[in-house]
Short mmCIF file of C-alpha atoms in Angstrom, two decimals:
data_model
loop_
_atom_site.label_atom_id
_atom_site.label_comp_id
_atom_site.label_asym_id
_atom_site.label_seq_id
_atom_site.Cartn_x
_atom_site.Cartn_y
_atom_site.Cartn_z
CA UNK Y 5 4.19 -1.78 5.90
CA UNK Y 6 3.10 -4.65 3.65
CA UNK Y 7 1.54 -6.85 6.33
CA UNK Y 8 -0.65 -6.57 9.39
CA UNK Y 9 -2.09 -9.01 11.90
CA UNK Y 10 -5.69 -9.30 13.02
CA UNK Y 11 -5.66 -9.70 16.79
CA UNK Y 12 -9.46 -9.98 17.17
CA UNK Y 13 -12.60 -10.08 15.02
CA UNK Y 14 -15.76 -8.62 16.54
CA UNK Y 15 -19.47 -8.44 15.72
CA UNK Y 16 -22.38 -6.77 17.47
CA UNK Y 17 -26.16 -6.57 17.65
CA UNK Y 18 -28.05 -3.29 17.31
CA UNK Y 19 -29.67 -2.21 20.58
CA UNK Y 20 -31.13 1.07 21.91
CA UNK Y 21 -28.22 3.34 22.72
CA UNK Y 22 -27.92 6.94 23.76
CA UNK Y 23 -30.48 9.77 23.72
CA UNK Y 24 -33.89 8.91 22.39
CA UNK Y 25 -33.16 5.21 22.27
CA UNK Y 26 -31.42 5.42 18.91
CA UNK Y 27 -29.98 2.05 17.89
CA UNK Y 28 -26.31 1.15 17.72
CA UNK Y 29 -24.17 -1.99 17.47
CA UNK Y 30 -21.02 -0.29 18.74
CA UNK Y 31 -20.63 -2.83 21.56
CA UNK Y 32 -19.06 -5.62 19.50
CA UNK Y 33 -17.89 -8.90 20.99
CA UNK Y 34 -15.00 -11.14 19.88
CA UNK Y 35 -15.64 -14.06 17.54
CA UNK Y 36 -14.04 -17.46 18.00
CA UNK Y 37 -12.89 -19.30 14.91
CA UNK Y 38 -13.43 -18.16 11.36
CA UNK Y 39 -16.28 -15.99 10.12
CA UNK Y 40 -17.54 -15.13 6.65
CA UNK Y 41 -16.80 -11.64 5.35
CA UNK Y 42 -19.09 -10.58 2.51
CA UNK Y 43 -19.86 -7.38 0.58
CA UNK Y 44 -22.04 -6.07 3.42
CA UNK Y 45 -19.78 -7.13 6.26
CA UNK Y 46 -19.40 -10.02 8.68
CA UNK Y 47 -22.02 -12.67 9.25
CA UNK Y 48 -24.05 -11.73 12.31
CA UNK Y 49 -22.83 -8.13 12.50
CA UNK Y 50 -25.46 -5.38 12.60
CA UNK Y 51 -25.63 -1.60 12.28
CA UNK Y 52 -28.05 0.62 14.14
CA UNK Y 53 -28.37 3.22 11.39
CA UNK Y 54 -27.84 1.80 7.92
CA UNK Y 55 -27.95 5.25 6.33
CA UNK Y 56 -24.70 6.17 8.06
CA UNK Y 57 -23.09 2.83 8.91
CA UNK Y 58 -22.48 -0.37 7.03
CA UNK Y 59 -23.02 -0.94 3.33
CA UNK Y 60 -20.43 -1.92 0.70
CA UNK Y 61 -18.12 1.03 1.42
CA UNK Y 62 -18.15 0.41 5.19
CA UNK Y 63 -18.29 -3.36 5.28
CA UNK Y 64 -15.51 -3.75 7.87
CA UNK Y 65 -14.22 -1.19 10.34
CA UNK Y 66 -10.64 -1.66 11.51
CA UNK Y 67 -8.85 -0.01 14.41
CA UNK Y 68 -5.18 -0.03 15.42
CA UNK Y 69 -4.70 -1.54 18.85
CA UNK Y 70 -1.51 0.52 19.24
CA UNK Y 71 -3.65 3.66 19.69
CA UNK Y 72 -5.24 2.40 22.91
CA UNK Y 73 -2.33 3.06 25.35
CA UNK Y 74 -2.05 6.60 24.02
CA UNK Y 75 -5.73 7.26 24.58
CA UNK Y 76 -5.47 5.86 28.09
CA UNK Y 77 -2.50 8.12 28.86
CA UNK Y 78 -4.30 11.19 27.53
CA UNK Y 79 -7.57 10.40 29.31
CA UNK Y 80 -6.55 8.61 32.52
CA UNK Y 81 -10.00 9.07 34.08
CA UNK Y 82 -11.37 6.85 31.28
CA UNK Y 83 -8.33 4.59 30.90
CA UNK Y 84 -10.25 1.41 31.74
CA UNK Y 85 -12.45 1.91 28.67
CA UNK Y 86 -9.62 1.82 26.14
CA UNK Y 87 -9.59 -1.90 25.47
CA UNK Y 88 -9.81 -3.88 22.24
CA UNK Y 89 -13.23 -3.24 20.72
CA UNK Y 90 -13.60 0.14 22.40
CA UNK Y 91 -14.27 1.94 19.12
CA UNK Y 92 -16.82 -0.55 17.81
CA UNK Y 93 -14.34 -2.03 15.36
CA UNK Y 94 -14.78 -5.31 13.52
CA UNK Y 95 -11.04 -5.85 13.13
CA UNK Y 96 -8.60 -5.17 15.96
CA UNK Y 97 -5.29 -4.88 14.11
CA UNK Y 98 -1.64 -4.90 15.10
CA UNK Y 99 1.52 -3.59 13.40
CA UNK Y 100 -0.14 -0.81 11.40
CA UNK Y 101 -2.08 2.48 11.67
CA UNK Y 102 -3.85 5.04 9.46
CA UNK Y 103 -0.45 6.25 8.27
CA UNK Y 104 0.27 2.82 6.76
CA UNK Y 105 -2.97 2.27 4.80
CA UNK Y 106 -3.71 4.12 1.57
CA UNK Y 107 -7.05 4.64 -0.13
CA UNK Y 108 -7.56 1.89 -2.70
CA UNK Y 109 -5.09 -0.52 -1.09
CA UNK Y 110 -6.02 -4.13 -1.73
CA UNK Y 111 -5.20 -6.62 0.98
CA UNK Y 112 -5.58 -10.39 1.10
CA UNK Y 113 -6.86 -11.43 4.52
CA UNK Y 114 -7.67 -15.08 5.00
CA UNK Y 115 -9.83 -16.07 2.04
CA UNK Y 116 -11.15 -12.54 1.50
CA UNK Y 117 -9.83 -9.69 -0.63
CA UNK Y 118 -10.31 -6.29 1.01
CA UNK Y 119 -9.95 -2.75 -0.30
CA UNK Y 120 -9.42 0.37 1.83
CA UNK Y 121 -12.40 2.61 1.05
CA UNK Y 122 -12.22 5.52 3.52
CA UNK Y 123 -11.36 6.61 7.02
CA UNK Y 124 -13.99 6.70 9.72
CA UNK Y 125 -15.81 9.96 10.30
CA UNK Y 126 -16.49 9.75 14.04
CA UNK Y 127 -19.98 10.41 15.35
CA UNK Y 128 -21.57 11.32 18.66
CA UNK Y 129 -22.02 7.69 19.69
CA UNK Y 130 -18.37 7.75 20.74
CA UNK Y 131 -19.28 10.51 23.20
CA UNK Y 132 -21.75 8.12 24.81
CA UNK Y 133 -19.40 5.18 24.58
CA UNK Y 134 -16.68 6.92 26.58
CA UNK Y 135 -18.92 9.20 28.64
CA UNK Y 136 -17.05 12.22 27.28
CA UNK Y 137 -19.01 14.98 25.53
CA UNK Y 138 -16.18 15.74 23.10
CA UNK Y 139 -14.82 12.27 22.34
CA UNK Y 140 -15.93 12.32 18.69
CA UNK Y 141 -14.17 15.65 18.27
CA UNK Y 142 -11.02 14.24 19.90
CA UNK Y 143 -11.02 11.26 17.55
CA UNK Y 144 -11.51 13.54 14.55
CA UNK Y 145 -8.77 15.96 15.61
CA UNK Y 146 -6.19 13.25 16.30
CA UNK Y 147 -6.87 11.19 13.19
CA UNK Y 148 -6.93 8.06 15.33
CA UNK Y 149 -10.28 7.10 13.85
CA UNK Y 150 -9.72 3.76 12.16
CA UNK Y 151 -10.66 2.99 8.57
CA UNK Y 152 -13.09 0.98 6.48
CA UNK Y 153 -12.64 -1.89 4.06
CA UNK Y 154 -14.76 -2.96 1.15
CA UNK Y 155 -14.94 -6.72 0.60
CA UNK Y 156 -14.09 -7.34 -3.06
CA UNK Y 157 -13.90 -11.12 -2.73
CA UNK Y 158 -15.94 -12.76 0.00
CA UNK Y 159 -14.36 -15.40 2.20
CA UNK Y 160 -13.58 -16.65 5.67
CA UNK Y 161 -11.31 -14.67 7.99
CA UNK Y 162 -10.17 -15.37 11.54
CA UNK Y 163 -8.27 -13.81 14.41
CA UNK Y 164 -4.58 -14.44 13.86
CA UNK Y 165 -4.80 -14.03 10.09
CA UNK Y 166 -2.13 -11.87 8.50
CA UNK Y 167 -3.11 -9.29 5.92
CA UNK Y 168 -0.86 -9.13 2.86
CA UNK Y 169 -0.68 -6.08 0.59
CA UNK Y 170 -1.61 -7.01 -2.98
CA UNK Y 171 -1.88 -3.64 -4.72
CA UNK Y 172 -1.36 0.05 -3.87
CA UNK Y 173 -2.67 2.35 -6.63
CA UNK Y 174 -2.72 5.56 -4.56
CA UNK Y 175 0.49 5.57 -2.53
CA UNK Y 176 0.29 9.36 -2.06
CA UNK Y 177 -2.99 9.06 -0.17
CA UNK Y 178 -2.61 7.31 3.20
CA UNK Y 179 -5.72 7.51 5.36
CA UNK Y 180 -3.84 9.82 7.73
CA UNK Y 181 -3.32 12.35 4.92
CA UNK Y 182 -7.02 12.33 4.06
CA UNK Y 183 -7.88 12.94 7.71
CA UNK Y 184 -5.48 15.88 7.86
CA UNK Y 185 -7.03 17.35 4.71
CA UNK Y 186 -10.62 16.94 5.88
CA UNK Y 187 -10.17 18.27 9.40
CA UNK Y 188 -7.09 20.49 9.45
CA UNK Y 189 -5.86 21.63 6.00
CA UNK Y 190 -9.50 21.94 5.03
CA UNK Y 191 -9.39 24.30 2.05
CA UNK Y 192 -6.31 22.99 0.28
CA UNK Y 193 -7.80 23.29 -3.17
CA UNK Y 194 -5.18 21.32 -5.15
CA UNK Y 195 -5.48 18.43 -2.71
CA UNK Y 196 -9.29 18.56 -2.79
CA UNK Y 197 -9.26 18.50 -6.60
CA UNK Y 198 -6.94 15.49 -6.56
CA UNK Y 199 -9.02 13.69 -3.97
CA UNK Y 200 -12.31 14.32 -5.79
CA UNK Y 201 -10.86 12.88 -9.01
CA UNK Y 202 -9.51 9.70 -7.41
CA UNK Y 203 -10.85 6.53 -9.09
CA UNK Y 204 -12.82 4.40 -6.66
CA UNK Y 205 -13.32 7.14 -4.08
CA UNK Y 206 -16.62 6.79 -2.21
CA UNK Y 207 -19.40 9.00 -3.56
CA UNK Y 208 -19.88 10.70 -0.19
CA UNK Y 209 -16.28 11.90 -0.13
CA UNK Y 210 -16.45 13.01 -3.75
CA UNK Y 211 -19.50 15.11 -2.88
CA UNK Y 212 -17.75 16.51 0.20
CA UNK Y 213 -14.68 17.58 -1.75
CA UNK Y 214 -16.80 19.03 -4.58
CA UNK Y 215 -18.95 20.99 -2.13
CA UNK Y 216 -15.92 22.55 -0.47
CA UNK Y 217 -14.45 23.51 -3.82
CA UNK Y 218 -17.74 25.06 -4.93
CA UNK Y 219 -18.56 26.92 -1.72
CA UNK Y 220 -15.14 27.72 -0.34
CA UNK Y 221 -16.42 26.59 3.05
CA UNK Y 222 -16.20 23.57 5.32
CA UNK Y 223 -19.37 21.58 5.90
CA UNK Y 224 -21.12 21.66 9.28
CA UNK Y 225 -20.00 18.80 11.53
CA UNK Y 226 -22.23 19.54 14.50
CA UNK Y 227 -24.98 16.99 13.81
CA UNK Y 228 -22.38 14.26 13.48
CA UNK Y 229 -20.12 14.94 16.44
CA UNK Y 230 -22.43 16.60 19.01
CA UNK Y 231 -24.62 14.31 21.12
CA UNK Y 232 -28.30 14.99 20.42
CA UNK Y 233 -30.41 16.09 23.36
CA UNK Y 234 -33.31 13.79 22.49
#
């Protein structure tokens, strides 16, 4: 796929959320008209924990709207929650999924130039969001996690804009393949070596791949995907 459509653009304010009153801006609301996308994200959008969310490598989170009916079918007792914006995404996108975006892809969207930086590593806040203790694990296992864009050239974007593929330097590395490597084929050493050496890969993923290669073990996910008790 060389194009995609933005159905909605959403921003949110950080508020107390979940155990211990930890902050989150996962409840994002749709924006009318155009909005400025810059290196740190959309004007007016916030993150509750800037150590783990936001920043240049996670400026915009996108999620495929086509995943929502499947979630609703799999989890009928939570079906009403699987609406646009359910995953705290900035961009609700049509026509494309994690299988269609590759790391390093550059896309022109409105006046902005975006680059695919990494897939989302789901955290426990999704458990709270959907009132399911294992929702983060489900998102991780399925690979239906969404992905992040860097903003290489700032500019205005709007719902209805069509993304156009400009460059694809790593066609062998769709986001879906990375997810499969990280969470299923976890000790595939040749793939980890290739991933770690990829130009432009985020430092956190380089460290992750290097640590697995050095230790021969998968990192502990519990603090990320299990809801804290306090």
